[in-house]
CSV table of C-alpha atoms in Angstrom, one decimal:
chain,number,residue,atom,x,y,z
A,1,UNK,CA,-88.7,69.2,-11.0
A,2,UNK,CA,-86.6,66.6,-10.3
A,3,UNK,CA,-83.1,66.4,-11.6
A,4,UNK,CA,-82.4,64.5,-14.3
A,5,UNK,CA,-79.4,62.6,-15.0
A,6,UNK,CA,-77.8,59.2,-15.0
A,7,UNK,CA,-74.1,60.5,-12.4
A,8,UNK,CA,-73.9,59.7,-9.1
A,9,UNK,CA,-72.7,62.2,-8.0
A,10,UNK,CA,-74.9,64.9,-9.2
A,11,UNK,CA,-77.1,63.7,-8.1
A,12,UNK,CA,-75.8,63.4,-4.8
A,13,UNK,CA,-74.9,67.7,-5.6
A,14,UNK,CA,-79.0,68.1,-5.1
A,15,UNK,CA,-79.0,66.1,-2.2
A,16,UNK,CA,-80.0,68.2,0.6
A,17,UNK,CA,-78.5,66.3,3.1
A,18,UNK,CA,-75.3,64.6,1.6
A,19,UNK,CA,-73.6,62.8,5.6
A,20,UNK,CA,-76.7,60.3,5.0
A,21,UNK,CA,-76.5,56.1,7.1
A,22,UNK,CA,-74.5,54.4,3.6
A,23,UNK,CA,-73.5,56.8,1.6
A,24,UNK,CA,-69.4,57.3,1.5
A,25,UNK,CA,-68.4,60.4,-0.5
A,26,UNK,CA,-64.0,60.5,-1.4
A,27,UNK,CA,-63.0,63.2,-4.1
A,28,UNK,CA,-59.1,62.9,-5.1
A,29,UNK,CA,-57.5,63.6,-8.1
A,30,UNK,CA,-55.2,62.1,-9.4
A,31,UNK,CA,-53.3,64.4,-12.0
A,32,UNK,CA,-55.2,66.7,-13.9
A,33,UNK,CA,-58.7,64.6,-13.2
A,34,UNK,CA,-61.1,64.5,-10.2
A,35,UNK,CA,-62.0,61.0,-9.5
A,36,UNK,CA,-65.0,61.0,-7.4
A,37,UNK,CA,-66.3,57.6,-5.5
A,38,UNK,CA,-69.6,57.3,-4.6
A,39,UNK,CA,-71.1,54.0,-2.4
A,40,UNK,CA,-73.9,53.6,-2.1
A,41,UNK,CA,-75.1,50.7,0.8
A,42,UNK,CA,-78.3,51.3,1.8
A,43,UNK,CA,-81.8,51.3,1.6
A,44,UNK,CA,-82.3,54.8,3.0
A,45,UNK,CA,-78.6,56.4,0.5
A,46,UNK,CA,-80.3,54.2,-2.3
A,47,UNK,CA,-83.4,55.1,-2.5
A,48,UNK,CA,-82.4,59.7,-2.0
A,49,UNK,CA,-80.3,58.9,-4.8
A,50,UNK,CA,-82.2,57.3,-6.7
A,51,UNK,CA,-80.1,55.4,-7.6
A,52,UNK,CA,-78.9,51.1,-7.2
A,53,UNK,CA,-76.9,50.8,-3.5
A,54,UNK,CA,-73.2,49.6,-5.4
A,55,UNK,CA,-70.5,51.8,-6.4
A,56,UNK,CA,-69.5,55.0,-8.4
A,57,UNK,CA,-66.8,56.2,-9.8
A,58,UNK,CA,-66.4,59.1,-11.8
A,59,UNK,CA,-63.3,60.3,-13.8
A,60,UNK,CA,-63.0,64.2,-15.0
A,61,UNK,CA,-61.3,65.3,-17.2
A,62,UNK,CA,-60.5,69.1,-18.3
A,63,UNK,CA,-61.7,70.0,-20.9
A,64,UNK,CA,-60.5,69.7,-24.4
A,65,UNK,CA,-58.6,66.0,-23.0
A,66,UNK,CA,-60.2,65.1,-26.5
A,67,UNK,CA,-57.4,66.7,-28.4
A,68,UNK,CA,-54.9,66.5,-25.9
A,69,UNK,CA,-53.0,62.5,-26.0
A,70,UNK,CA,-52.1,62.6,-22.5
A,71,UNK,CA,-55.5,63.3,-20.9
A,72,UNK,CA,-56.9,60.4,-22.7
A,73,UNK,CA,-54.0,57.8,-22.3
A,74,UNK,CA,-54.1,59.0,-18.5
A,75,UNK,CA,-58.3,58.9,-18.4
A,76,UNK,CA,-57.7,55.0,-20.4
A,77,UNK,CA,-55.1,54.0,-16.7
A,78,UNK,CA,-57.0,55.3,-14.4
A,79,UNK,CA,-60.8,54.2,-15.9
A,80,UNK,CA,-58.8,50.7,-16.3
A,81,UNK,CA,-57.5,51.0,-12.4
A,82,UNK,CA,-60.4,51.0,-11.1
A,83,UNK,CA,-62.6,48.9,-13.2
A,84,UNK,CA,-59.7,45.8,-13.0
A,85,UNK,CA,-60.0,44.8,-10.0
A,86,UNK,CA,-63.9,44.2,-9.8
A,87,UNK,CA,-64.4,42.0,-11.9
A,88,UNK,CA,-64.7,38.3,-11.0
A,89,UNK,CA,-62.8,35.4,-13.6
A,90,UNK,CA,-64.4,33.9,-15.7
A,91,UNK,CA,-65.9,34.4,-20.0
A,92,UNK,CA,-67.2,38.4,-21.2
A,93,UNK,CA,-70.2,40.1,-22.9
A,94,UNK,CA,-69.3,43.1,-23.7
A,95,UNK,CA,-72.8,45.0,-24.6
A,96,UNK,CA,-72.5,48.7,-26.7
A,97,UNK,CA,-76.4,50.1,-26.4
A,98,UNK,CA,-77.2,52.7,-28.1
A,99,UNK,CA,-78.5,53.8,-31.1
A,100,UNK,CA,-75.7,54.0,-34.1
A,101,UNK,CA,-77.7,56.4,-36.1
A,102,UNK,CA,-77.9,59.2,-33.1
A,103,UNK,CA,-74.5,60.2,-33.4
A,104,UNK,CA,-74.5,61.2,-28.4
A,105,UNK,CA,-76.4,58.2,-28.4
A,106,UNK,CA,-73.2,56.5,-30.8
A,107,UNK,CA,-71.1,55.9,-28.0
A,108,UNK,CA,-72.0,52.1,-26.7
A,109,UNK,CA,-72.4,51.0,-30.3
A,110,UNK,CA,-69.2,52.9,-31.8
A,111,UNK,CA,-66.7,51.1,-28.5
A,112,UNK,CA,-68.0,48.1,-29.2
A,113,UNK,CA,-66.9,48.1,-32.5
A,114,UNK,CA,-63.5,48.8,-31.4
A,115,UNK,CA,-63.1,45.8,-28.9
A,116,UNK,CA,-61.3,42.8,-29.4
A,117,UNK,CA,-63.3,39.8,-29.6
A,118,UNK,CA,-61.9,36.6,-28.4
A,119,UNK,CA,-64.5,34.9,-27.8
A,120,UNK,CA,-63.8,33.3,-31.5
A,121,UNK,CA,-60.2,31.8,-31.0
A,122,UNK,CA,-59.2,28.9,-30.5
A,123,UNK,CA,-58.6,28.5,-26.9
A,124,UNK,CA,-54.7,27.8,-28.3
A,125,UNK,CA,-54.7,30.7,-29.8
A,126,UNK,CA,-56.1,32.7,-27.2
A,127,UNK,CA,-53.7,32.0,-24.9
A,128,UNK,CA,-54.5,32.8,-21.5
A,129,UNK,CA,-56.7,35.9,-22.6
A,130,UNK,CA,-59.9,35.3,-21.4
A,131,UNK,CA,-63.1,34.7,-23.9
A,132,UNK,CA,-64.5,37.9,-24.9
A,133,UNK,CA,-67.7,38.5,-26.8
A,134,UNK,CA,-69.5,41.9,-27.7
A,135,UNK,CA,-72.9,42.6,-29.1
A,136,UNK,CA,-74.8,46.3,-29.9
A,137,UNK,CA,-78.5,45.6,-29.5
A,138,UNK,CA,-79.4,48.6,-30.9
A,139,UNK,CA,-83.1,50.1,-29.3
A,140,UNK,CA,-86.8,48.5,-30.1
A,141,UNK,CA,-87.3,50.8,-32.2
A,142,UNK,CA,-85.2,49.2,-34.2
A,143,UNK,CA,-85.3,46.2,-33.1
A,144,UNK,CA,-88.3,45.8,-32.0
A,145,UNK,CA,-86.7,44.0,-29.4
A,146,UNK,CA,-85.4,45.9,-25.5
A,147,UNK,CA,-82.4,45.2,-24.9
A,148,UNK,CA,-82.9,43.4,-22.0
A,149,UNK,CA,-84.9,40.8,-24.3
A,150,UNK,CA,-81.7,40.1,-26.2
A,151,UNK,CA,-79.5,40.2,-23.8
A,152,UNK,CA,-81.5,37.3,-21.9
A,153,UNK,CA,-80.7,35.2,-25.1
A,154,UNK,CA,-78.0,35.8,-25.3
A,155,UNK,CA,-76.5,35.3,-22.4
A,156,UNK,CA,-78.2,32.1,-22.3
A,157,UNK,CA,-76.4,30.9,-25.1
A,158,UNK,CA,-72.7,32.4,-24.2
A,159,UNK,CA,-73.0,31.9,-20.9
A,160,UNK,CA,-71.1,35.0,-19.6
A,161,UNK,CA,-69.4,35.8,-16.2
A,162,UNK,CA,-70.6,39.1,-16.4
A,163,UNK,CA,-71.2,41.7,-18.7
A,164,UNK,CA,-69.6,45.0,-19.4
A,165,UNK,CA,-72.4,47.5,-20.3
A,166,UNK,CA,-70.8,50.8,-22.1
A,167,UNK,CA,-74.4,54.2,-23.0
A,168,UNK,CA,-74.3,57.3,-23.3
A,169,UNK,CA,-75.7,59.3,-20.4
A,170,UNK,CA,-77.0,62.2,-20.2
A,171,UNK,CA,-76.6,65.1,-17.4
A,172,UNK,CA,-77.3,67.8,-15.6
A,173,UNK,CA,-73.9,70.2,-15.9
A,174,UNK,CA,-73.5,71.0,-19.5
A,175,UNK,CA,-70.0,71.2,-18.1
A,176,UNK,CA,-70.0,68.0,-17.8
A,177,UNK,CA,-70.8,66.4,-21.2
A,178,UNK,CA,-67.7,64.6,-22.6
A,179,UNK,CA,-65.8,65.2,-19.6
A,180,UNK,CA,-67.0,63.2,-16.9
A,181,UNK,CA,-66.3,58.7,-17.5
A,182,UNK,CA,-68.9,56.3,-15.2
A,183,UNK,CA,-68.5,53.2,-13.6
A,184,UNK,CA,-69.8,51.4,-11.3
A,185,UNK,CA,-71.0,47.4,-11.0
A,186,UNK,CA,-74.9,48.2,-10.1
A,187,UNK,CA,-75.5,47.5,-13.4
A,188,UNK,CA,-77.8,50.4,-16.1
A,189,UNK,CA,-81.4,51.0,-16.9
A,190,UNK,CA,-81.1,52.6,-20.4
A,191,UNK,CA,-82.2,56.0,-21.1
A,192,UNK,CA,-83.0,56.3,-17.1
A,193,UNK,CA,-81.3,60.2,-17.4
A,194,UNK,CA,-82.9,60.9,-20.6
A,195,UNK,CA,-86.6,60.5,-19.8
A,196,UNK,CA,-87.1,57.1,-21.2
A,197,UNK,CA,-86.9,54.3,-18.8
A,198,UNK,CA,-86.5,51.3,-20.1
A,199,UNK,CA,-85.9,47.6,-18.3
A,200,UNK,CA,-83.3,47.4,-16.0
A,201,UNK,CA,-80.0,45.8,-16.6
A,202,UNK,CA,-78.9,44.3,-13.3
A,203,UNK,CA,-77.1,40.5,-11.9
A,204,UNK,CA,-81.5,40.8,-11.0
A,205,UNK,CA,-82.1,40.1,-14.2
A,206,UNK,CA,-79.7,38.8,-16.5
A,207,UNK,CA,-78.1,36.2,-13.6
A,208,UNK,CA,-74.5,38.0,-13.7
A,209,UNK,CA,-73.1,40.5,-12.4
A,210,UNK,CA,-73.2,44.0,-15.1
A,211,UNK,CA,-70.9,46.9,-14.3
A,212,UNK,CA,-71.2,50.2,-16.4
A,213,UNK,CA,-69.5,52.2,-18.8
A,214,UNK,CA,-71.0,55.7,-20.2
A,215,UNK,CA,-69.7,59.5,-21.0
A,216,UNK,CA,-72.7,62.7,-20.7
A,217,UNK,CA,-73.2,63.9,-23.9
A,218,UNK,CA,-76.5,65.0,-23.7
A,219,UNK,CA,-78.2,67.7,-20.9
A,220,UNK,CA,-81.5,68.2,-21.1
A,221,UNK,CA,-83.4,71.8,-22.7
A,222,UNK,CA,-84.8,73.6,-19.9
A,223,UNK,CA,-82.1,72.8,-17.5
A,224,UNK,CA,-79.7,74.2,-19.2
A,225,UNK,CA,-82.2,77.2,-20.1
A,226,UNK,CA,-82.5,77.6,-16.4
A,227,UNK,CA,-79.0,78.1,-16.2
A,228,UNK,CA,-79.2,81.1,-18.2
A,229,UNK,CA,-81.2,82.8,-16.7
A,230,UNK,CA,-81.5,81.8,-13.7
A,231,UNK,CA,-85.7,81.5,-13.6
A,232,UNK,CA,-87.9,78.7,-14.7
A,233,UNK,CA,-89.6,81.2,-16.0
A,234,UNK,CA,-90.2,80.6,-19.7
A,235,UNK,CA,-88.8,77.3,-20.0
A,236,UNK,CA,-89.0,74.9,-23.0
A,237,UNK,CA,-92.1,72.6,-23.2
A,238,UNK,CA,-91.4,69.8,-23.4
A,239,UNK,CA,-88.3,67.3,-23.6
A,240,UNK,CA,-85.7,68.2,-25.9
A,241,UNK,CA,-82.0,67.7,-25.4
A,242,UNK,CA,-78.8,69.5,-26.5
A,243,UNK,CA,-75.6,68.0,-27.1
A,244,UNK,CA,-71.9,69.8,-27.1
A,245,UNK,CA,-71.4,71.4,-31.0
A,246,UNK,CA,-68.1,68.9,-30.4
A,247,UNK,CA,-70.1,65.6,-30.3
A,248,UNK,CA,-68.6,64.1,-33.0
A,249,UNK,CA,-65.3,64.3,-31.7
A,250,UNK,CA,-66.1,63.2,-28.2
A,251,UNK,CA,-68.3,61.2,-28.8
A,252,UNK,CA,-65.6,59.4,-31.3
A,253,UNK,CA,-62.7,59.8,-28.1
A,254,UNK,CA,-65.1,58.6,-25.6
A,255,UNK,CA,-65.1,55.5,-26.7
A,256,UNK,CA,-61.8,54.7,-28.0
A,257,UNK,CA,-60.2,55.4,-24.3
A,258,UNK,CA,-63.9,53.1,-23.6
A,259,UNK,CA,-61.9,50.6,-25.9
A,260,UNK,CA,-58.9,51.0,-24.5
A,261,UNK,CA,-59.9,50.5,-21.6
A,262,UNK,CA,-61.7,47.4,-21.9
A,263,UNK,CA,-58.3,45.2,-24.6
A,264,UNK,CA,-56.0,46.2,-21.3
A,265,UNK,CA,-58.6,45.2,-18.7
A,266,UNK,CA,-60.1,42.1,-20.0
A,267,UNK,CA,-57.5,41.2,-22.0
A,268,UNK,CA,-54.3,41.4,-20.1
């Protein structure tokens, strides 16, 4: 059974050969956080990781970070420092992916609710701040439309210089749930890690650079059972996803951190 995860660091950890040409890896401790930087530059590395060419930054926080204001502030500062240099000039479109009615999938919409939008302001009121628009497109079961279909139309009307998508992710490791923040400039395939692969949101499909911020909120029940039993015997049949007991608070605090990162990055 293949590893099912949205996290590039977990994909790399599963590789038999980790020194692939075109794949660079660096880990640093910054305060209480572990920061892992992966750069995928070659087709060979991209195919091995099953991730597009691009840069992937993962900030891993200690358990219980969501109850500690200093740790939340540090996470926001670190992510802002990595995101800001990547963004081009010009107006931004923030997209909160996911289903707000399903808590583990509500990270994107809840973040979108907290982001400061400025596109509605006249330029003299906006000052030097860039124009920021925000959208939570829902899921196909709610709208009958793929997020990609909606975003193509919105990008045609708003004409952003880039898109930042926020989405809940899937992880292979239970210990990463609600504790790993991933930033990438390689776009996203919504639902890929959870086995519900949709159309990719990328520069190729939207016509502008697509950056992604995400936090894993679910893991597959079969991988959890394998970790607990050490065996593939009697694994749950079908695709079941599990999330932490504190998922409500984790999503709430994660959304607040990501909204702060976006405001500090886009409005500075």
